[in-house]
XYZ file of N, CA, C and O in Angstrom:
676
model
N 5.892 0.331 65.978
C 5.443 0.260 64.632
C 6.354 0.801 63.779
O 6.827 2.050 63.702
N 6.915 0.121 62.656
C 7.823 0.532 61.775
C 7.249 1.437 60.601
O 6.070 1.191 60.068
N 7.821 2.232 60.365
C 7.529 3.380 59.254
C 7.695 2.614 57.952
O 8.806 2.363 57.671
N 6.631 2.588 57.259
C 6.525 1.979 55.536
C 7.169 3.064 54.661
O 6.658 4.193 54.756
N 7.762 2.771 53.810
C 8.197 3.587 52.740
C 7.198 4.098 51.922
O 6.220 3.345 51.709
N 7.141 5.009 51.286
C 6.232 5.456 50.602
C 6.179 4.729 49.265
O 5.142 4.402 48.801
N 7.367 4.325 48.750
C 7.261 3.515 47.481
C 6.794 2.289 47.617
O 5.841 1.650 47.037
N 6.808 1.336 48.914
C 6.211 0.427 49.346
C 4.626 0.354 49.373
O 3.911 -0.436 48.637
N 4.180 1.532 50.025
C 2.792 1.577 50.145
C 2.227 2.006 48.742
O 1.149 1.681 48.414
N 2.923 2.803 47.878
C 2.475 3.016 46.428
C 2.249 1.638 45.718
O 1.419 1.683 45.142
N 3.142 0.733 45.811
C 2.819 -0.442 45.232
C 1.704 -1.329 45.562
O 1.622 -2.241 44.937
N 1.102 -1.072 46.647
C 0.107 -1.789 47.316
C -1.458 -1.361 46.352
O -2.210 -2.039 46.473
N -1.321 -0.148 45.826
C -2.297 0.253 45.042
C -2.616 -0.573 43.733
O -1.648 -0.675 42.888
N -3.726 -0.920 43.350
C -4.153 -1.629 42.076
C -3.766 -0.790 40.778
O -3.136 -1.172 40.105
N -3.911 0.326 40.868
C -3.522 1.374 39.844
C -2.130 1.368 39.586
O -1.528 1.157 38.509
N -1.316 1.397 40.740
C 0.066 1.393 40.320
C 0.792 -0.081 39.696
O 1.488 -0.063 38.748
N -0.124 -1.170 40.011
C 0.259 -2.466 39.461
C -0.039 -2.304 37.979
O 0.700 -2.843 37.124
N -1.370 -1.816 37.538
C -1.780 -1.676 36.325
C -0.687 -1.091 35.418
O -0.448 -1.193 34.663
N -0.278 0.280 35.999
C 0.507 1.133 35.404
C 1.843 0.437 35.076
O 2.462 0.502 34.025
N 2.500 -0.383 36.160
C 3.631 -1.019 36.007
C 3.670 -2.094 35.009
O 4.512 -2.113 34.135
N 2.674 -2.853 34.978
C 2.461 -3.842 33.896
C 2.228 -3.307 32.628
O 2.886 -3.799 31.644
N 1.584 -2.196 32.330
C 1.495 -1.641 31.084
C 2.718 -1.062 30.513
O 3.093 -1.278 29.361
N 3.717 -0.651 31.498
C 4.884 -0.047 31.220
C 5.832 -1.037 30.684
O 6.434 -1.119 29.815
N 5.800 -2.462 31.411
C 6.651 -3.376 31.077
C 6.022 -4.036 29.811
O 6.993 -4.321 29.006
N 4.672 -4.063 29.306
C 4.251 -4.427 28.014
C 4.743 -3.350 26.986
O 5.193 -4.018 25.922
N 4.683 -2.146 27.378
C 5.244 -1.403 26.039
C 6.675 -1.522 25.809
O 7.193 -1.481 24.861
N 7.565 -1.598 26.848
C 8.919 -1.996 26.771
C 9.457 -3.215 26.040
O 10.012 -3.072 24.857
N 8.699 -4.243 26.414
C 8.836 -5.578 25.877
C 8.351 -5.441 24.301
O 8.933 -6.096 23.553
N 7.216 -4.971 24.092
C 6.632 -4.967 22.611
C 7.508 -4.114 21.858
O 7.746 -4.370 20.763
N 8.118 -2.993 22.234
C 8.754 -2.147 21.453
C 10.242 -3.010 21.094
O 10.683 -2.810 20.024
N 10.686 -3.764 22.101
C 11.915 -4.575 21.857
C 11.696 -5.725 20.862
O 12.341 -5.943 19.912
N 10.574 -6.267 20.888
C 10.216 -7.417 19.808
C 9.859 -6.817 18.529
O 10.411 -7.381 17.510
N 9.443 -5.738 18.371
C 9.147 -5.015 17.098
C 10.460 -4.535 16.561
O 10.547 -4.672 15.254
N 11.393 -4.208 17.113
C 12.754 -4.089 16.572
C 13.378 -5.113 15.809
O 13.969 -4.779 14.537
N 13.159 -6.341 16.206
C 13.587 -7.410 15.453
C 12.923 -7.966 14.164
O 13.396 -8.335 13.275
N 11.476 -7.374 14.313
C 10.615 -7.773 12.984
C 11.035 -6.939 11.895
O 11.248 -5.700 12.046
N 11.118 -7.503 10.640
C 11.304 -6.612 9.486
C 10.518 -7.187 8.374
O 10.267 -8.236 8.345
N 10.527 -6.358 7.531
C 9.544 -6.583 6.341
C 10.697 -7.365 5.046
O 12.043 -7.189 5.282
N 10.135 -8.149 4.627
C 10.832 -9.062 3.412
C 11.521 -7.943 2.537
O 11.133 -6.769 2.417
N 12.655 -8.265 2.003
C 13.571 -7.422 1.046
C 12.639 -7.131 -0.208
O 12.481 -8.295 -0.985
N 12.367 -5.855 -0.702
C 11.971 -5.660 -1.938
C 12.946 -5.064 -2.994
O 14.119 -4.770 -2.471
N 12.461 -5.307 -4.216
C 13.719 -4.675 -5.255
C 13.052 -3.783 -6.051
O 12.066 -3.814 -6.356
N 13.562 -2.838 -6.452
C 13.121 -1.742 -7.378
C 12.656 -2.370 -8.617
O 12.915 -3.248 -9.169
N 11.367 -1.729 -8.815
C 10.495 -2.080 -10.019
C 10.081 -0.526 -10.789
O 9.368 0.066 -10.003
N 10.279 -0.544 -11.972
C 10.147 0.834 -12.698
C 9.952 0.463 -14.108
O 10.233 -0.533 -14.555
N 9.304 1.736 -14.656
C 9.195 1.492 -16.204
C 8.353 2.675 -16.585
O 8.183 3.455 -15.702
N 7.980 2.428 -17.850
C 7.127 3.521 -18.616
C 5.813 2.886 -19.281
O 5.999 1.706 -19.884
N 4.862 3.718 -18.953
C 3.401 3.100 -19.604
C 3.426 4.068 -21.042
O 3.225 5.169 -20.723
N 3.045 3.435 -22.111
C 3.000 4.323 -23.119
C 1.516 3.743 -24.115
O 1.351 2.305 -24.126
N 0.915 4.664 -24.707
C 0.021 3.956 -25.467
C -0.097 5.080 -26.981
O -0.051 6.172 -26.677
N -0.085 4.298 -28.116
C -0.024 5.020 -29.545
C 1.168 5.853 -29.180
O 1.235 6.992 -29.825
N 2.409 5.489 -28.680
C 3.580 6.252 -28.648
C 3.713 7.360 -27.699
O 4.606 7.922 -27.395
N 2.684 7.636 -26.730
C 2.681 8.683 -26.054
C 2.535 8.133 -24.609
O 1.992 7.100 -24.338
N 3.165 8.957 -23.641
C 3.389 8.246 -22.256
C 1.765 8.539 -21.703
O 0.910 9.490 -22.047
N 1.468 7.339 -20.899
C 0.090 7.535 -19.991
C 0.243 8.002 -18.735
O 0.754 7.638 -17.952
N -0.506 9.453 -18.539
C -0.168 10.124 -17.389
C -1.325 9.602 -16.279
O -2.521 9.613 -16.831
N -0.879 9.600 -14.924
C -1.876 9.061 -14.135
C -2.535 7.920 -14.015
O -3.638 7.520 -13.526
N -1.807 6.985 -14.772
C -2.372 5.436 -14.815
C -1.882 4.766 -13.476
O -0.846 5.097 -12.803
N -2.709 3.727 -13.145
C -2.364 2.957 -11.854
C -1.981 1.495 -12.571
O -2.465 1.095 -13.088
N -0.659 1.126 -12.158
C -0.176 0.110 -12.406
C -0.022 -0.760 -11.205
O 0.501 -0.524 -10.225
N -0.843 -2.121 -11.579
C -0.934 -2.862 -10.245
C -0.314 -4.316 -10.813
O -0.510 -4.883 -11.614
N 0.551 -4.832 -9.683
C 1.305 -6.110 -9.805
C 0.583 -7.031 -8.798
O 0.623 -6.845 -7.772
N 0.016 -8.112 -9.597
C -0.710 -9.186 -8.713
C 0.090 -10.399 -8.665
O 0.425 -10.895 -9.712
N 0.352 -11.302 -7.684
C 1.116 -12.285 -7.600
C 0.396 -13.443 -8.502
O -0.780 -13.310 -8.528
N 1.133 -13.969 -9.311
C 0.510 -14.835 -10.159
C 0.026 -16.276 -9.426
O -1.113 -16.424 -9.636
N 0.699 -16.428 -8.525
C 0.352 -17.467 -7.491
C 0.705 -17.003 -5.915
O 1.817 -16.786 -5.640
N -0.390 -16.558 -5.210
C -0.259 -16.139 -3.857
C 0.600 -16.980 -3.180
O 0.534 -18.239 -3.324
N 1.492 -16.702 -2.200
C 2.185 -17.414 -1.327
C 1.358 -18.455 -0.392
O 0.154 -17.818 -0.033
N 1.615 -19.536 -0.012
C 1.045 -20.290 1.141
C 0.848 -19.477 2.307
O 1.910 -18.726 2.566
N -0.313 -19.634 3.075
C -0.293 -19.084 4.491
C 1.098 -19.258 5.264
O 1.461 -20.325 5.331
N 1.529 -18.164 5.777
C 2.847 -18.166 6.669
C 3.962 -18.053 5.893
O 5.279 -18.173 6.393
N 4.073 -18.280 4.526
C 5.131 -18.309 3.517
C 5.510 -17.006 3.068
O 4.457 -16.196 2.852
N 6.893 -16.606 2.811
C 7.035 -15.503 2.206
C 6.836 -15.551 0.701
O 7.036 -16.751 0.350
N 6.519 -14.622 -0.001
C 6.443 -14.670 -1.362
C 5.857 -13.401 -1.931
O 5.816 -12.381 -1.260
N 5.524 -13.552 -3.233
C 4.977 -12.054 -3.707
C 3.707 -11.633 -3.374
O 2.947 -12.404 -2.692
N 3.663 -10.199 -3.243
C 2.525 -9.599 -2.544
C 1.975 -8.625 -3.534
O 2.844 -8.119 -4.289
N 0.928 -8.218 -3.685
C 0.389 -7.039 -4.468
C 1.160 -5.728 -4.302
O 1.568 -5.355 -3.232
N 1.302 -5.120 -5.485
C 2.212 -3.852 -5.365
C 1.658 -2.998 -6.669
O 0.993 -3.347 -7.363
N 1.748 -1.672 -6.187
C 1.350 -0.696 -7.340
C 1.959 0.473 -7.303
O 2.796 0.988 -6.338
N 1.892 1.275 -8.335
C 2.102 2.574 -8.711
C 1.532 3.317 -9.554
O 0.600 2.801 -10.156
N 1.643 4.521 -9.645
C 1.050 5.680 -10.523
C 1.920 6.243 -11.207
O 3.007 6.809 -10.849
N 1.720 6.300 -12.619
C 2.455 7.165 -13.607
C 2.612 8.553 -13.402
O 1.504 9.165 -13.178
N 3.758 9.129 -13.811
C 4.065 10.468 -13.543
C 3.655 11.059 -15.036
O 3.249 10.663 -15.796
N 4.119 12.621 -15.272
C 3.697 13.332 -16.374
C 4.626 12.705 -17.629
O 4.043 12.866 -18.729
N 5.604 11.914 -17.460
C 6.435 11.021 -18.242
C 5.855 9.628 -18.645
O 6.594 9.071 -19.360
N 4.806 9.375 -17.821
C 4.529 8.146 -18.087
C 5.209 6.854 -17.043
O 5.007 5.718 -17.207
N 6.442 7.462 -16.256
C 6.973 6.622 -15.632
C 6.379 6.208 -14.051
O 5.633 6.897 -13.640
N 6.492 4.839 -13.798
C 6.076 4.477 -12.422
C 7.037 3.763 -11.650
O 8.165 3.379 -12.347
N 6.895 3.738 -10.482
C 7.866 2.844 -9.572
C 6.549 2.374 -8.682
O 5.970 2.751 -8.007
N 6.927 0.809 -8.507
C 6.195 0.071 -7.857
C 6.363 0.066 -6.313
O 7.654 0.220 -5.966
N 5.427 0.004 -5.504
C 5.521 -0.108 -4.010
C 4.819 -1.285 -3.356
O 3.707 -1.413 -3.891
N 5.363 -2.038 -2.549
C 4.640 -3.120 -1.817
C 4.203 -2.614 -0.537
O 3.108 -2.602 -0.107
N 5.156 -2.078 0.366
C 4.982 -1.600 1.743
C 4.997 -0.066 1.968
O 4.247 0.309 2.955
N 5.619 0.510 0.948
C 5.543 1.875 1.022
C 5.557 2.448 -0.621
O 6.142 1.623 -1.269
N 5.224 3.522 -0.568
C 5.363 4.205 -1.972
C 6.663 4.107 -2.827
O 7.732 4.617 -2.000
N 6.828 3.354 -3.782
C 8.220 3.196 -4.554
C 9.037 2.362 -3.804
O 10.171 2.517 -4.570
N 8.709 1.443 -2.926
C 9.613 0.572 -2.326
C 9.947 -0.634 -2.980
O 11.086 -1.412 -2.582
N 9.433 -1.041 -4.076
C 9.795 -2.071 -4.860
C 8.876 -3.042 -4.539
O 7.589 -2.877 -4.043
N 8.976 -4.345 -5.364
C 8.402 -5.456 -4.921
C 9.164 -6.871 -4.588
O 10.460 -6.753 -4.867
N 8.385 -7.489 -3.981
C 8.986 -8.866 -3.569
C 9.508 -9.652 -4.903
O 8.691 -9.834 -6.074
N 10.453 -10.411 -4.833
C 10.859 -11.282 -6.215
C 9.496 -12.552 -6.291
O 9.040 -12.735 -5.467
N 9.412 -12.697 -7.613
C 8.297 -13.535 -7.917
C 7.730 -13.309 -9.243
O 7.889 -12.363 -9.994
N 6.781 -13.941 -9.705
C 5.982 -13.639 -11.049
C 4.606 -13.216 -10.604
O 3.788 -13.321 -9.721
N 4.351 -12.048 -11.603
C 3.210 -11.244 -11.399
C 2.303 -11.019 -12.761
O 2.934 -10.931 -13.743
N 1.207 -10.852 -12.575
C 0.278 -10.716 -13.635
C 0.068 -9.095 -13.264
O -0.017 -8.466 -12.206
N -0.172 -8.291 -14.465
C 0.003 -6.803 -14.384
C -1.351 -6.200 -14.909
O -1.817 -6.541 -16.038
N -1.978 -5.176 -14.215
C -3.135 -4.667 -14.907
C -2.906 -2.948 -14.796
O -1.987 -2.550 -13.962
N -3.358 -2.266 -15.751
C -3.316 -0.991 -15.994
C -4.407 -0.078 -16.180
O -5.119 -0.559 -16.992
N -4.776 0.748 -15.315
C -6.171 1.376 -15.315
C -5.837 3.057 -15.510
O -4.849 3.255 -14.551
N -6.762 3.754 -15.875
C -6.709 5.260 -15.617
C -8.232 5.568 -15.486
O -8.825 5.594 -16.407
N -8.549 6.038 -14.468
C -9.996 6.629 -14.254
C -9.961 7.931 -14.441
O -9.369 8.600 -13.649
N -11.070 8.482 -15.128
C -11.292 9.899 -15.279
C -12.695 10.103 -15.010
O -13.553 9.121 -15.141
N -13.036 11.227 -14.308
C -14.410 11.569 -14.132
C -14.638 12.459 -12.956
O -13.568 12.965 -12.375
N -15.832 12.761 -12.783
C -16.053 13.878 -11.813
C -16.342 13.117 -10.448
O -16.999 12.399 -10.502
N -15.932 13.894 -9.596
C -16.553 13.551 -8.156
C -17.640 13.722 -8.136
O -18.422 14.419 -8.658
N -18.391 12.867 -7.175
C -19.838 12.850 -7.023
C -20.538 14.193 -7.028
O -21.610 14.388 -7.217
N -19.900 15.110 -6.565
C -20.324 16.626 -6.499
C -19.643 17.559 -7.302
O -19.697 18.853 -6.983
N -18.818 17.140 -8.117
C -17.967 18.077 -8.748
C -16.737 18.525 -7.788
O -16.430 18.074 -7.001
N -16.027 19.389 -8.618
C -14.757 20.087 -7.697
C -13.574 19.035 -7.942
O -13.822 18.383 -8.549
N -12.800 19.505 -6.974
C -11.310 18.780 -7.179
C -11.335 17.570 -6.125
O -10.496 16.611 -6.089
N -12.481 17.197 -5.442
C -12.474 15.901 -4.610
C -12.303 16.085 -3.238
O -12.006 15.378 -2.465
N -11.866 17.407 -2.760
C -11.702 17.713 -1.410
C -12.679 17.659 -0.588
O -13.850 17.870 -1.159
N -12.566 17.430 0.822
C -13.468 17.245 1.759
C -14.484 18.420 1.667
O -15.737 18.458 1.982
N -13.660 19.587 1.610
C -14.320 20.892 1.735
C -15.482 21.086 0.471
O -16.541 21.849 0.596
N -15.002 20.576 -0.698
C -16.001 20.942 -1.850
C -17.065 19.587 -1.937
O -17.853 19.724 -2.636
N -17.149 18.707 -1.001
C -18.129 17.396 -1.260
C -19.135 17.984 -0.665
O -19.383 18.677 0.347
N -20.505 17.347 -1.302
C -21.558 17.561 -0.886
C -22.497 16.224 -1.221
O -22.108 15.866 -2.352
N -23.212 15.904 -0.386
C -23.851 14.512 -0.703
C -24.688 14.550 -1.940
O -25.152 15.822 -2.267
N -25.145 13.711 -2.827
C -25.991 13.906 -3.727
C -27.434 14.170 -3.435
O -27.615 13.476 -2.289
N -27.964 15.028 -4.108
C -29.438 15.275 -3.932
C -30.346 14.145 -4.492
O -29.963 13.392 -5.266
N -31.311 13.896 -3.801
C -32.344 12.910 -4.310
C -32.602 12.810 -5.665
O -32.940 14.035 -5.999
N -32.600 11.837 -6.295
C -32.843 11.770 -7.861
C -31.728 12.223 -8.880
O -31.644 12.219 -9.939
N -30.707 12.702 -7.945
C -29.468 13.246 -8.803
C -28.690 11.947 -9.149
O -28.431 11.023 -8.516
N -28.233 11.960 -10.554
C -27.366 11.052 -11.001
C -25.973 11.206 -10.441
O -25.411 12.218 -10.522
N -25.586 10.215 -9.840
C -24.053 10.337 -9.441
C -23.032 9.760 -10.469
O -23.214 8.773 -11.124
N -22.286 10.455 -11.007
C -21.305 10.482 -11.879
C -20.402 9.327 -11.556
O -19.757 9.264 -10.532
N -20.192 8.326 -12.541
C -19.243 7.096 -12.154
C -17.939 7.529 -13.068
O -17.931 7.660 -14.218
N -16.803 7.306 -12.293
C -15.382 7.259 -13.082
C -15.425 6.512 -14.114
O -16.069 5.457 -13.929
N -14.680 6.627 -15.493
C -14.568 5.794 -16.101
C -13.147 5.509 -16.653
O -12.337 6.416 -16.606
N -12.791 4.264 -16.835
C -11.395 3.757 -17.079
C -11.247 4.172 -18.860
O -12.255 3.936 -19.659
N -10.317 5.006 -19.097
C -10.254 5.590 -20.413
C -9.180 4.667 -21.103
O -8.962 5.058 -22.144
N -8.789 3.729 -20.645
C -7.775 2.927 -21.258
C -8.487 1.667 -21.619
O -9.587 1.257 -21.237
N -8.059 0.938 -22.766
C -8.758 -0.364 -23.255
C -9.147 -1.153 -21.975
O -8.245 -1.617 -21.156
N -10.351 -1.771 -22.165
C -10.823 -2.411 -20.822
C -9.838 -3.695 -20.498
O -9.879 -4.315 -19.549
N -9.364 -4.495 -21.466
C -8.739 -5.496 -21.290
C -7.481 -5.440 -20.228
O -7.148 -6.226 -19.548
N -6.906 -4.075 -20.169
C -5.893 -4.168 -19.249
C -6.076 -3.800 -17.840
O -5.382 -3.834 -16.962
N -7.470 -3.776 -17.611
C -8.150 -3.223 -16.151
C -7.969 -4.582 -15.434
O -7.913 -4.775 -14.125
N -8.132 -5.918 -15.856
C -7.921 -7.138 -15.362
C -6.509 -7.876 -15.638
O -6.271 -8.031 -16.574
N -5.957 -8.218 -14.470
C -4.572 -8.659 -14.569
C -4.681 -10.041 -15.605
O -3.771 -10.578 -16.080
N -5.744 -10.970 -15.563
C -6.088 -12.081 -16.294
C -6.256 -11.903 -17.489
O -5.944 -12.804 -18.529
N -6.557 -10.693 -18.121
C -6.888 -10.555 -19.705
C -5.933 -9.501 -20.053
O -5.934 -9.214 -21.440
N -5.038 -8.762 -19.311
C -4.105 -7.862 -19.911
C -3.033 -8.450 -20.787
O -2.612 -7.557 -21.529
N -2.572 -9.561 -20.575
C -1.679 -10.110 -21.346
C -0.146 -9.502 -20.832
O 0.733 -10.059 -21.501
N -0.244 -8.868 -19.879
C 1.063 -8.412 -18.975
C 1.462 -9.219 -17.977
O 0.530 -9.421 -16.943
N 2.727 -9.748 -17.909
C 3.212 -10.460 -16.721
C 4.646 -10.219 -16.812
O 5.369 -10.275 -17.793
N 5.224 -10.151 -15.599
C 6.559 -9.948 -15.571
C 6.928 -10.716 -14.424
O 6.330 -11.077 -13.308
N 8.429 -10.953 -14.233
C 9.220 -11.873 -13.519
C 10.033 -10.645 -12.624
O 10.938 -10.241 -13.186
N 9.746 -10.595 -11.096
C 10.557 -9.547 -10.393
C 11.608 -10.268 -10.045
O 11.367 -11.510 -9.425
N 12.946 -10.001 -10.051
C 14.072 -10.704 -9.655
C 14.842 -9.877 -8.565
O 14.592 -8.663 -8.469
N 15.836 -10.532 -7.830
C 16.348 -9.813 -6.895
C 17.486 -9.060 -7.563
O 18.736 -9.303 -7.186
N 17.006 -7.864 -8.068
C 17.909 -6.815 -8.704
C 17.017 -5.708 -9.057
O 15.768 -5.740 -8.744
N 17.494 -4.722 -9.752
C 16.614 -3.463 -10.073
C 15.856 -3.957 -11.615
O 16.691 -4.753 -12.438
N 14.672 -3.972 -11.438
C 13.840 -4.531 -12.553
C 13.363 -3.333 -13.402
O 12.714 -2.232 -12.828
N 13.342 -3.180 -14.750
C 12.476 -2.365 -15.579
C 11.621 -2.940 -16.342
O 11.931 -3.785 -17.382
N 10.304 -2.520 -16.549
C 9.453 -3.233 -17.359
C 8.493 -2.028 -17.886
O 7.660 -1.390 -17.374
N 8.697 -2.001 -19.400
C 8.327 -0.813 -20.050
C 6.778 -1.586 -20.686
O 6.939 -2.695 -20.714
N 5.848 -0.769 -20.330
C 4.432 -1.348 -20.859
C 3.764 -0.667 -21.954
O 3.705 0.771 -21.855
N 3.574 -1.307 -23.104
C 3.085 -0.555 -24.200
C 1.547 -1.139 -24.344
O 1.150 -2.228 -24.611
N 0.785 -0.222 -24.383
C -0.719 -0.622 -24.396
C -1.353 -0.522 -25.992
O -0.806 0.172 -26.577
């Protein structure tokens, strides 16, 4: 009787086969993902002002004027939030990474209001509303026309370069 190697005997076990298949899948999956990349984005920055003053904490959203056809590359929704000087940087895939080239309709909103239970909105400070208690609703403090990209009157064309779009409300 021939003595079988431990390795050959090990591979007769179903669990060993499953582990081997999983390992091959992980290695091949990682190799395939290395080649996949996101479309190139281009910087989009600007300043939002109203009555000559910077608008702090506003959300600026770029919505494609015409979404790309399924499976086609093209503009995608992107957004950013203004800082203390009213400056924003748009991001599509990550914060501030820019936008894809194309035509966009733009909306600007700034919501203020109390979290449902007061406080700074952290999980530690949250408590569910009590029965009969009115839940405060955040309010957009900017003119309502700017909340909808179709009524804002704001549209920009992002090109394959650095783009700066200042927005005056």
